[in-house]
PDB file of C-alpha atoms and ligand atoms in Angstrom:
ATOM      1  CA  MET A   1      73.896  67.718 -62.259  1.00  0.00           C
ATOM      2  CA  GLU A   2      71.074  70.034 -61.228  1.00  0.00           C
ATOM      3  CA  ALA A   3      69.228  69.204 -64.461  1.00  0.00           C
ATOM      4  CA  ASP A   4      68.999  65.598 -63.266  1.00  0.00           C
ATOM      5  CA  LEU A   5      66.943  66.619 -60.257  1.00  0.00           C
ATOM      6  CA  ASP A   6      63.194  66.714 -60.042  1.00  0.00           C
ATOM      7  CA  ARG A   7      63.461  69.318 -57.280  1.00  0.00           C
ATOM      8  CA  ILE A   8      65.708  70.517 -54.499  1.00  0.00           C
ATOM      9  CA  LEU A   9      64.650  69.385 -51.034  1.00  0.00           C
ATOM     10  CA  PHE A  10      67.198  71.051 -48.748  1.00  0.00           C
ATOM     11  CA  HIS A  11      69.511  73.906 -49.650  1.00  0.00           C
ATOM     12  CA  GLU A  12      72.970  74.083 -48.135  1.00  0.00           C
ATOM     13  CA  THR A  13      72.008  76.859 -45.712  1.00  0.00           C
ATOM     14  CA  THR A  14      69.030  74.814 -44.478  1.00  0.00           C
ATOM     15  CA  ILE A  15      71.234  71.760 -43.955  1.00  0.00           C
ATOM     16  CA  LEU A  16      73.904  73.712 -42.070  1.00  0.00           C
ATOM     17  CA  ARG A  17      71.341  75.414 -39.850  1.00  0.00           C
ATOM     18  CA  ARG A  18      69.889  72.019 -38.906  1.00  0.00           C
ATOM     19  CA  LEU A  19      73.375  70.595 -38.279  1.00  0.00           C
ATOM     20  CA  GLY A  20      73.950  73.415 -35.794  1.00  0.00           C
ATOM     21  CA  GLU A  21      70.875  72.277 -33.858  1.00  0.00           C
ATOM     22  CA  LEU A  22      71.871  68.607 -33.964  1.00  0.00           C
ATOM     23  CA  ALA A  23      75.424  69.443 -32.885  1.00  0.00           C
ATOM     24  CA  ALA A  24      74.156  71.442 -29.912  1.00  0.00           C
ATOM     25  CA  GLN A  25      71.959  68.546 -28.825  1.00  0.00           C
ATOM     26  CA  ILE A  26      74.765  65.993 -29.224  1.00  0.00           C
ATOM     27  CA  SER A  27      77.304  68.233 -27.448  1.00  0.00           C
ATOM     28  CA  ASN A  28      74.936  68.550 -24.522  1.00  0.00           C
ATOM     29  CA  ASP A  29      74.112  64.828 -24.338  1.00  0.00           C
ATOM     30  CA  TYR A  30      77.772  63.724 -24.457  1.00  0.00           C
ATOM     31  CA  ARG A  31      79.370  66.548 -22.464  1.00  0.00           C
ATOM     32  CA  ASP A  32      80.800  64.268 -19.715  1.00  0.00           C
ATOM     33  CA  LEU A  33      81.197  61.073 -21.746  1.00  0.00           C
ATOM     34  CA  GLU A  34      83.996  59.394 -23.728  1.00  0.00           C
ATOM     35  CA  LEU A  35      82.601  59.740 -27.217  1.00  0.00           C
ATOM     36  CA  THR A  36      83.648  57.731 -30.254  1.00  0.00           C
ATOM     37  CA  VAL A  37      82.007  58.711 -33.512  1.00  0.00           C
ATOM     38  CA  ILE A  38      81.766  55.972 -36.125  1.00  0.00           C
ATOM     39  CA  ALA A  39      81.016  57.338 -39.572  1.00  0.00           C
ATOM     40  CA  VAL A  40      79.640  55.034 -42.236  1.00  0.00           C
ATOM     41  CA  LEU A  41      81.456  55.646 -45.523  1.00  0.00           C
ATOM     42  CA  ASN A  42      81.018  56.956 -48.160  1.00  0.00           C
ATOM     43  CA  GLY A  43      77.603  58.537 -47.779  1.00  0.00           C
ATOM     44  CA  SER A  44      78.190  60.236 -44.426  1.00  0.00           C
ATOM     45  CA  LEU A  45      81.500  61.921 -45.360  1.00  0.00           C
ATOM     46  CA  ILE A  46      80.239  65.418 -46.030  1.00  0.00           C
ATOM     47  CA  PHE A  47      77.627  65.280 -43.284  1.00  0.00           C
ATOM     48  CA  MET A  48      80.292  64.086 -40.829  1.00  0.00           C
ATOM     49  CA  ALA A  49      82.748  66.827 -41.754  1.00  0.00           C
ATOM     50  CA  ASP A  50      80.184  69.593 -41.273  1.00  0.00           C
ATOM     51  CA  LEU A  51      78.578  68.103 -38.147  1.00  0.00           C
ATOM     52  CA  LEU A  52      81.744  67.244 -36.213  1.00  0.00           C
ATOM     53  CA  ARG A  53      83.229  70.711 -36.659  1.00  0.00           C
ATOM     54  CA  ARG A  54      80.215  72.012 -34.747  1.00  0.00           C
ATOM     55  CA  ILE A  55      80.752  69.676 -31.764  1.00  0.00           C
ATOM     56  CA  PRO A  56      83.349  71.208 -29.410  1.00  0.00           C
ATOM     57  CA  LEU A  57      83.954  68.030 -27.355  1.00  0.00           C
ATOM     58  CA  PRO A  58      86.975  65.732 -27.155  1.00  0.00           C
ATOM     59  CA  LEU A  59      86.068  62.751 -29.301  1.00  0.00           C
ATOM     60  CA  LYS A  60      87.565  59.931 -31.329  1.00  0.00           C
ATOM     61  CA  LEU A  61      86.632  59.275 -34.926  1.00  0.00           C
ATOM     62  CA  ASP A  62      86.577  56.000 -36.807  1.00  0.00           C
ATOM     63  CA  CYS A  63      85.025  55.006 -40.095  1.00  0.00           C
ATOM     64  CA  LEU A  64      83.318  51.857 -41.275  1.00  0.00           C
ATOM     65  CA  SER A  65      82.753  50.948 -44.858  1.00  0.00           C
ATOM     66  CA  VAL A  66      79.924  48.680 -45.858  1.00  0.00           C
ATOM     67  CA  ALA A  67      78.230  47.726 -49.085  1.00  0.00           C
ATOM     68  CA  SER A  68      74.574  46.892 -49.271  1.00  0.00           C
ATOM     69  CA  TYR A  69      73.579  48.164 -52.703  1.00  0.00           C
ATOM     70  CA  HIS A  70      74.217  46.587 -56.043  1.00  0.00           C
ATOM     71  CA  GLY A  71      74.272  49.717 -58.165  1.00  0.00           C
ATOM     72  CA  LYS A  72      70.565  50.433 -58.309  1.00  0.00           C
ATOM     73  CA  THR A  73      68.288  52.085 -55.789  1.00  0.00           C
ATOM     74  CA  GLU A  74      67.215  48.983 -53.943  1.00  0.00           C
ATOM     75  CA  THR A  75      68.940  47.551 -50.947  1.00  0.00           C
ATOM     76  CA  SER A  76      69.854  43.908 -51.190  1.00  0.00           C
ATOM     77  CA  GLY A  77      69.385  43.163 -47.517  1.00  0.00           C
ATOM     78  CA  GLU A  78      72.855  41.671 -47.368  1.00  0.00           C
ATOM     79  CA  VAL A  79      75.380  43.982 -45.688  1.00  0.00           C
ATOM     80  CA  ILE A  80      79.059  43.368 -46.396  1.00  0.00           C
ATOM     81  CA  PHE A  81      81.698  44.860 -44.069  1.00  0.00           C
ATOM     82  CA  LYS A  82      84.716  45.954 -46.080  1.00  0.00           C
ATOM     83  CA  GLN A  83      87.227  45.836 -43.225  1.00  0.00           C
ATOM     84  CA  VAL A  84      88.334  42.899 -41.142  1.00  0.00           C
ATOM     85  CA  ALA A  85      88.918  44.615 -37.786  1.00  0.00           C
ATOM     86  CA  LEU A  86      86.304  46.603 -35.920  1.00  0.00           C
ATOM     87  CA  PRO A  87      87.349  49.870 -34.240  1.00  0.00           C
ATOM     88  CA  ASP A  88      88.404  49.527 -30.605  1.00  0.00           C
ATOM     89  CA  VAL A  89      85.320  50.814 -28.816  1.00  0.00           C
ATOM     90  CA  MET A  90      85.311  48.803 -25.620  1.00  0.00           C
ATOM     91  CA  ASP A  91      83.768  50.885 -22.789  1.00  0.00           C
ATOM     92  CA  ARG A  92      83.260  53.887 -25.052  1.00  0.00           C
ATOM     93  CA  HIS A  93      80.057  55.663 -25.967  1.00  0.00           C
ATOM     94  CA  ILE A  94      79.486  55.203 -29.678  1.00  0.00           C
ATOM     95  CA  LEU A  95      77.610  57.549 -31.960  1.00  0.00           C
ATOM     96  CA  ILE A  96      77.070  56.044 -35.419  1.00  0.00           C
ATOM     97  CA  LEU A  97      76.699  58.577 -38.237  1.00  0.00           C
ATOM     98  CA  ASP A  98      75.040  57.659 -41.513  1.00  0.00           C
ATOM     99  CA  ASP A  99      73.579  59.572 -44.405  1.00  0.00           C
ATOM    100  CA  ILE A 100      70.128  58.032 -44.573  1.00  0.00           C
ATOM    101  CA  LEU A 101      67.898  55.505 -42.868  1.00  0.00           C
ATOM    102  CA  ASP A 102      65.931  53.662 -45.527  1.00  0.00           C
ATOM    103  CA  SER A 103      65.099  49.951 -45.151  1.00  0.00           C
ATOM    104  CA  GLY A 104      67.125  49.768 -41.931  1.00  0.00           C
ATOM    105  CA  HIS A 105      69.261  46.821 -43.095  1.00  0.00           C
ATOM    106  CA  THR A 106      72.547  48.740 -43.058  1.00  0.00           C
ATOM    107  CA  LEU A 107      72.232  50.411 -39.677  1.00  0.00           C
ATOM    108  CA  ALA A 108      70.777  47.330 -38.012  1.00  0.00           C
ATOM    109  CA  ALA A 109      73.731  45.247 -39.238  1.00  0.00           C
ATOM    110  CA  ILE A 110      76.260  47.895 -38.122  1.00  0.00           C
ATOM    111  CA  ARG A 111      74.621  48.277 -34.728  1.00  0.00           C
ATOM    112  CA  ASP A 112      74.595  44.491 -34.193  1.00  0.00           C
ATOM    113  CA  LYS A 113      78.225  44.197 -35.262  1.00  0.00           C
ATOM    114  CA  LEU A 114      79.421  47.053 -33.025  1.00  0.00           C
ATOM    115  CA  GLU A 115      77.578  45.592 -30.061  1.00  0.00           C
ATOM    116  CA  THR A 116      79.953  42.617 -30.221  1.00  0.00           C
ATOM    117  CA  ALA A 117      82.844  45.040 -29.509  1.00  0.00           C
ATOM    118  CA  LYS A 118      81.325  45.822 -26.071  1.00  0.00           C
ATOM    119  CA  PRO A 119      80.836  49.586 -26.106  1.00  0.00           C
ATOM    120  CA  ARG A 120      79.146  51.317 -23.141  1.00  0.00           C
ATOM    121  CA  SER A 121      76.362  52.660 -25.316  1.00  0.00           C
ATOM    122  CA  ILE A 122      75.354  53.002 -28.953  1.00  0.00           C
ATOM    123  CA  ARG A 123      73.322  55.779 -30.474  1.00  0.00           C
ATOM    124  CA  ILE A 124      72.533  56.514 -34.091  1.00  0.00           C
ATOM    125  CA  CYS A 125      72.524  59.844 -35.914  1.00  0.00           C
ATOM    126  CA  VAL A 126      71.291  60.150 -39.490  1.00  0.00           C
ATOM    127  CA  LEU A 127      71.005  63.164 -41.713  1.00  0.00           C
ATOM    128  CA  LEU A 128      67.838  61.833 -43.366  1.00  0.00           C
ATOM    129  CA  SER A 129      65.182  59.320 -42.401  1.00  0.00           C
ATOM    130  CA  LYS A 130      62.599  58.050 -44.866  1.00  0.00           C
ATOM    131  CA  LYS A 131      59.049  57.799 -43.598  1.00  0.00           C
ATOM    132  CA  LYS A 132      58.253  54.204 -44.468  1.00  0.00           C
ATOM    133  CA  ARG A 133      57.902  50.729 -43.037  1.00  0.00           C
ATOM    134  CA  ARG A 134      61.380  49.358 -42.476  1.00  0.00           C
ATOM    135  CA  ALA A 135      62.566  45.830 -43.164  1.00  0.00           C
ATOM    136  CA  ARG A 136      64.502  46.014 -39.885  1.00  0.00           C
ATOM    137  CA  HIS A 137      63.659  48.086 -36.853  1.00  0.00           C
ATOM    138  CA  VAL A 138      66.164  50.867 -36.161  1.00  0.00           C
ATOM    139  CA  ASP A 139      65.683  53.764 -33.766  1.00  0.00           C
ATOM    140  CA  ALA A 140      67.681  56.802 -34.789  1.00  0.00           C
ATOM    141  CA  ASP A 141      68.387  59.016 -31.769  1.00  0.00           C
ATOM    142  CA  TYR A 142      69.220  62.087 -33.845  1.00  0.00           C
ATOM    143  CA  ILE A 143      67.581  62.839 -37.191  1.00  0.00           C
ATOM    144  CA  GLY A 144      68.370  65.802 -39.429  1.00  0.00           C
ATOM    145  CA  PHE A 145      65.264  65.674 -41.613  1.00  0.00           C
ATOM    146  CA  GLU A 146      62.431  63.237 -42.229  1.00  0.00           C
ATOM    147  CA  ILE A 147      61.619  62.766 -45.900  1.00  0.00           C
ATOM    148  CA  GLU A 148      59.093  60.910 -48.038  1.00  0.00           C
ATOM    149  CA  ASP A 149      60.072  57.618 -49.673  1.00  0.00           C
ATOM    150  CA  GLU A 150      61.835  59.135 -52.689  1.00  0.00           C
ATOM    151  CA  PHE A 151      65.356  58.628 -54.008  1.00  0.00           C
ATOM    152  CA  VAL A 152      67.531  61.592 -53.073  1.00  0.00           C
ATOM    153  CA  VAL A 153      71.087  62.578 -53.975  1.00  0.00           C
ATOM    154  CA  GLY A 154      73.641  65.210 -53.031  1.00  0.00           C
ATOM    155  CA  TYR A 155      75.515  66.272 -49.901  1.00  0.00           C
ATOM    156  CA  GLY A 156      77.211  62.857 -49.785  1.00  0.00           C
ATOM    157  CA  LEU A 157      74.326  60.758 -51.095  1.00  0.00           C
ATOM    158  CA  ASP A 158      74.873  59.027 -54.408  1.00  0.00           C
ATOM    159  CA  PHE A 159      73.166  57.292 -57.252  1.00  0.00           C
ATOM    160  CA  MET A 160      75.665  54.812 -58.724  1.00  0.00           C
ATOM    161  CA  GLU A 161      78.485  56.813 -57.067  1.00  0.00           C
ATOM    162  CA  GLN A 162      77.475  60.078 -58.754  1.00  0.00           C
ATOM    163  CA  TYR A 163      76.123  63.342 -57.261  1.00  0.00           C
ATOM    164  CA  ARG A 164      77.881  63.071 -53.869  1.00  0.00           C
ATOM    165  CA  ASN A 165      79.529  66.471 -54.401  1.00  0.00           C
ATOM    166  CA  LEU A 166      76.299  68.420 -54.905  1.00  0.00           C
ATOM    167  CA  PRO A 167      76.227  70.886 -51.987  1.00  0.00           C
ATOM    168  CA  TYR A 168      72.480  70.440 -51.464  1.00  0.00           C
ATOM    169  CA  ILE A 169      69.984  67.544 -51.400  1.00  0.00           C
ATOM    170  CA  GLY A 170      67.482  66.895 -54.166  1.00  0.00           C
ATOM    171  CA  VAL A 171      65.128  64.264 -55.530  1.00  0.00           C
ATOM    172  CA  LEU A 172      66.548  62.459 -58.551  1.00  0.00           C
ATOM    173  CA  ARG A 173      64.324  62.410 -61.636  1.00  0.00           C
ATOM    174  CA  LYS A 174      62.568  59.065 -61.863  1.00  0.00           C
ATOM    175  CA  GLU A 175      63.501  58.529 -65.551  1.00  0.00           C
ATOM    176  CA  LEU A 176      67.170  58.474 -64.560  1.00  0.00           C
ATOM    177  CA  ILE A 177      66.646  55.701 -62.087  1.00  0.00           C
ATOM    178  CA  GLY A 178      65.230  53.651 -64.915  1.00  0.00           C
ATOM    179  CA  GLU A 179      62.428  52.250 -62.860  1.00  0.00           C
ATOM    180  CA  PRO A 180      58.756  53.197 -62.793  1.00  0.00           C
ATOM    181  CA  ALA A 181      57.342  55.375 -60.045  1.00  0.00           C
ATOM    182  CA  GLY A 182      56.993  53.421 -56.832  1.00  0.00           C
ATOM    183  CA  TYR A 183      60.153  51.490 -57.603  1.00  0.00           C
ATOM    184  CA  ARG A 184      60.223  49.751 -54.255  1.00  0.00           C
TER     185      ARG A 184
HETATM  186  P1  IMP B   1      69.128  50.834 -45.886  1.00  0.00           P
HETATM  187  O1  IMP B   1      70.038  49.683 -45.533  1.00  0.00           O
HETATM  188  O2  IMP B   1      68.054  50.441 -46.860  1.00  0.00           O
HETATM  189  O3  IMP B   1      68.585  51.578 -44.680  1.00  0.00           O
HETATM  190  O4  IMP B   1      69.978  51.834 -46.773  1.00  0.00           O
HETATM  191  C1  IMP B   1      70.998  52.557 -46.276  1.00  0.00           C
HETATM  192  C2  IMP B   1      71.924  52.994 -47.387  1.00  0.00           C
HETATM  193  O5  IMP B   1      71.284  52.970 -48.669  1.00  0.00           O
HETATM  194  C3  IMP B   1      72.314  54.424 -47.139  1.00  0.00           C
HETATM  195  O6  IMP B   1      73.452  54.501 -46.324  1.00  0.00           O
HETATM  196  C4  IMP B   1      72.535  54.923 -48.551  1.00  0.00           C
HETATM  197  O7  IMP B   1      73.866  54.668 -48.948  1.00  0.00           O
HETATM  198  C5  IMP B   1      71.592  54.121 -49.409  1.00  0.00           C
HETATM  199  N1  IMP B   1      70.339  54.855 -49.697  1.00  0.00           N
HETATM  200  C6  IMP B   1      69.093  54.583 -49.242  1.00  0.00           C
HETATM  201  N2  IMP B   1      68.192  55.462 -49.718  1.00  0.00           N
HETATM  202  C7  IMP B   1      68.900  56.328 -50.492  1.00  0.00           C
HETATM  203  C8  IMP B   1      68.529  57.491 -51.259  1.00  0.00           C
HETATM  204  O8  IMP B   1      67.373  57.935 -51.327  1.00  0.00           O
HETATM  205  N3  IMP B   1      69.542  58.105 -51.921  1.00  0.00           N
HETATM  206  C9  IMP B   1      70.839  57.668 -51.876  1.00  0.00           C
HETATM  207  N4  IMP B   1      71.223  56.607 -51.174  1.00  0.00           N
HETATM  208  C10 IMP B   1      70.263  55.931 -50.478  1.00  0.00           C
HETATM  209 MG1   MG B   2      74.973  54.742 -51.308  1.00  0.00          MG
END
């Protein structure tokens, strides 16, 4: 899999060190609050597992599964929720976890949907945030790393469901994406 990468962006040790900082910040911010973490599957699985084990607070965990991609690297704009019922979050403080903030479509749709379940508050935590103009405005409250507008894989992030199990994050070679540079 490493041969498919143009370069490695974040090694595992770098990621885990940053997660320690994020976890400390989150633990401090939520120390007296009823926290429910909502992880967005599948991309946030590995990030969630490593982050939550560094947060020594009582919390509840739920997962949401959405689809917004049709196989390639571009978001369709349309976000499909794969489950019928939303988690019971009434009066709870929600922290949404996702792998990456790109166009903003996915997190904006999830935030809007969860708001209908009447939580006390909603915050967003992403491992990666791309520096770009977003199609929809989303403020992430906690960001692991800011990156350029390149397609990355590993540590949960996929390209056509591959590479999620790479323990680090790297930029996928452009030839493999099958689109010219500046594909978006
Ligand atoms: P958005 O709706 O465009 O913000 O995209 C969010 C979703 O697209 C993420 O949860 C990822 O699943 C996927 N995505 C966006 N950029 C990348 C990338 O560079 N690598 C892998 N997946 C990505
Ligand atoms: Mg994906």
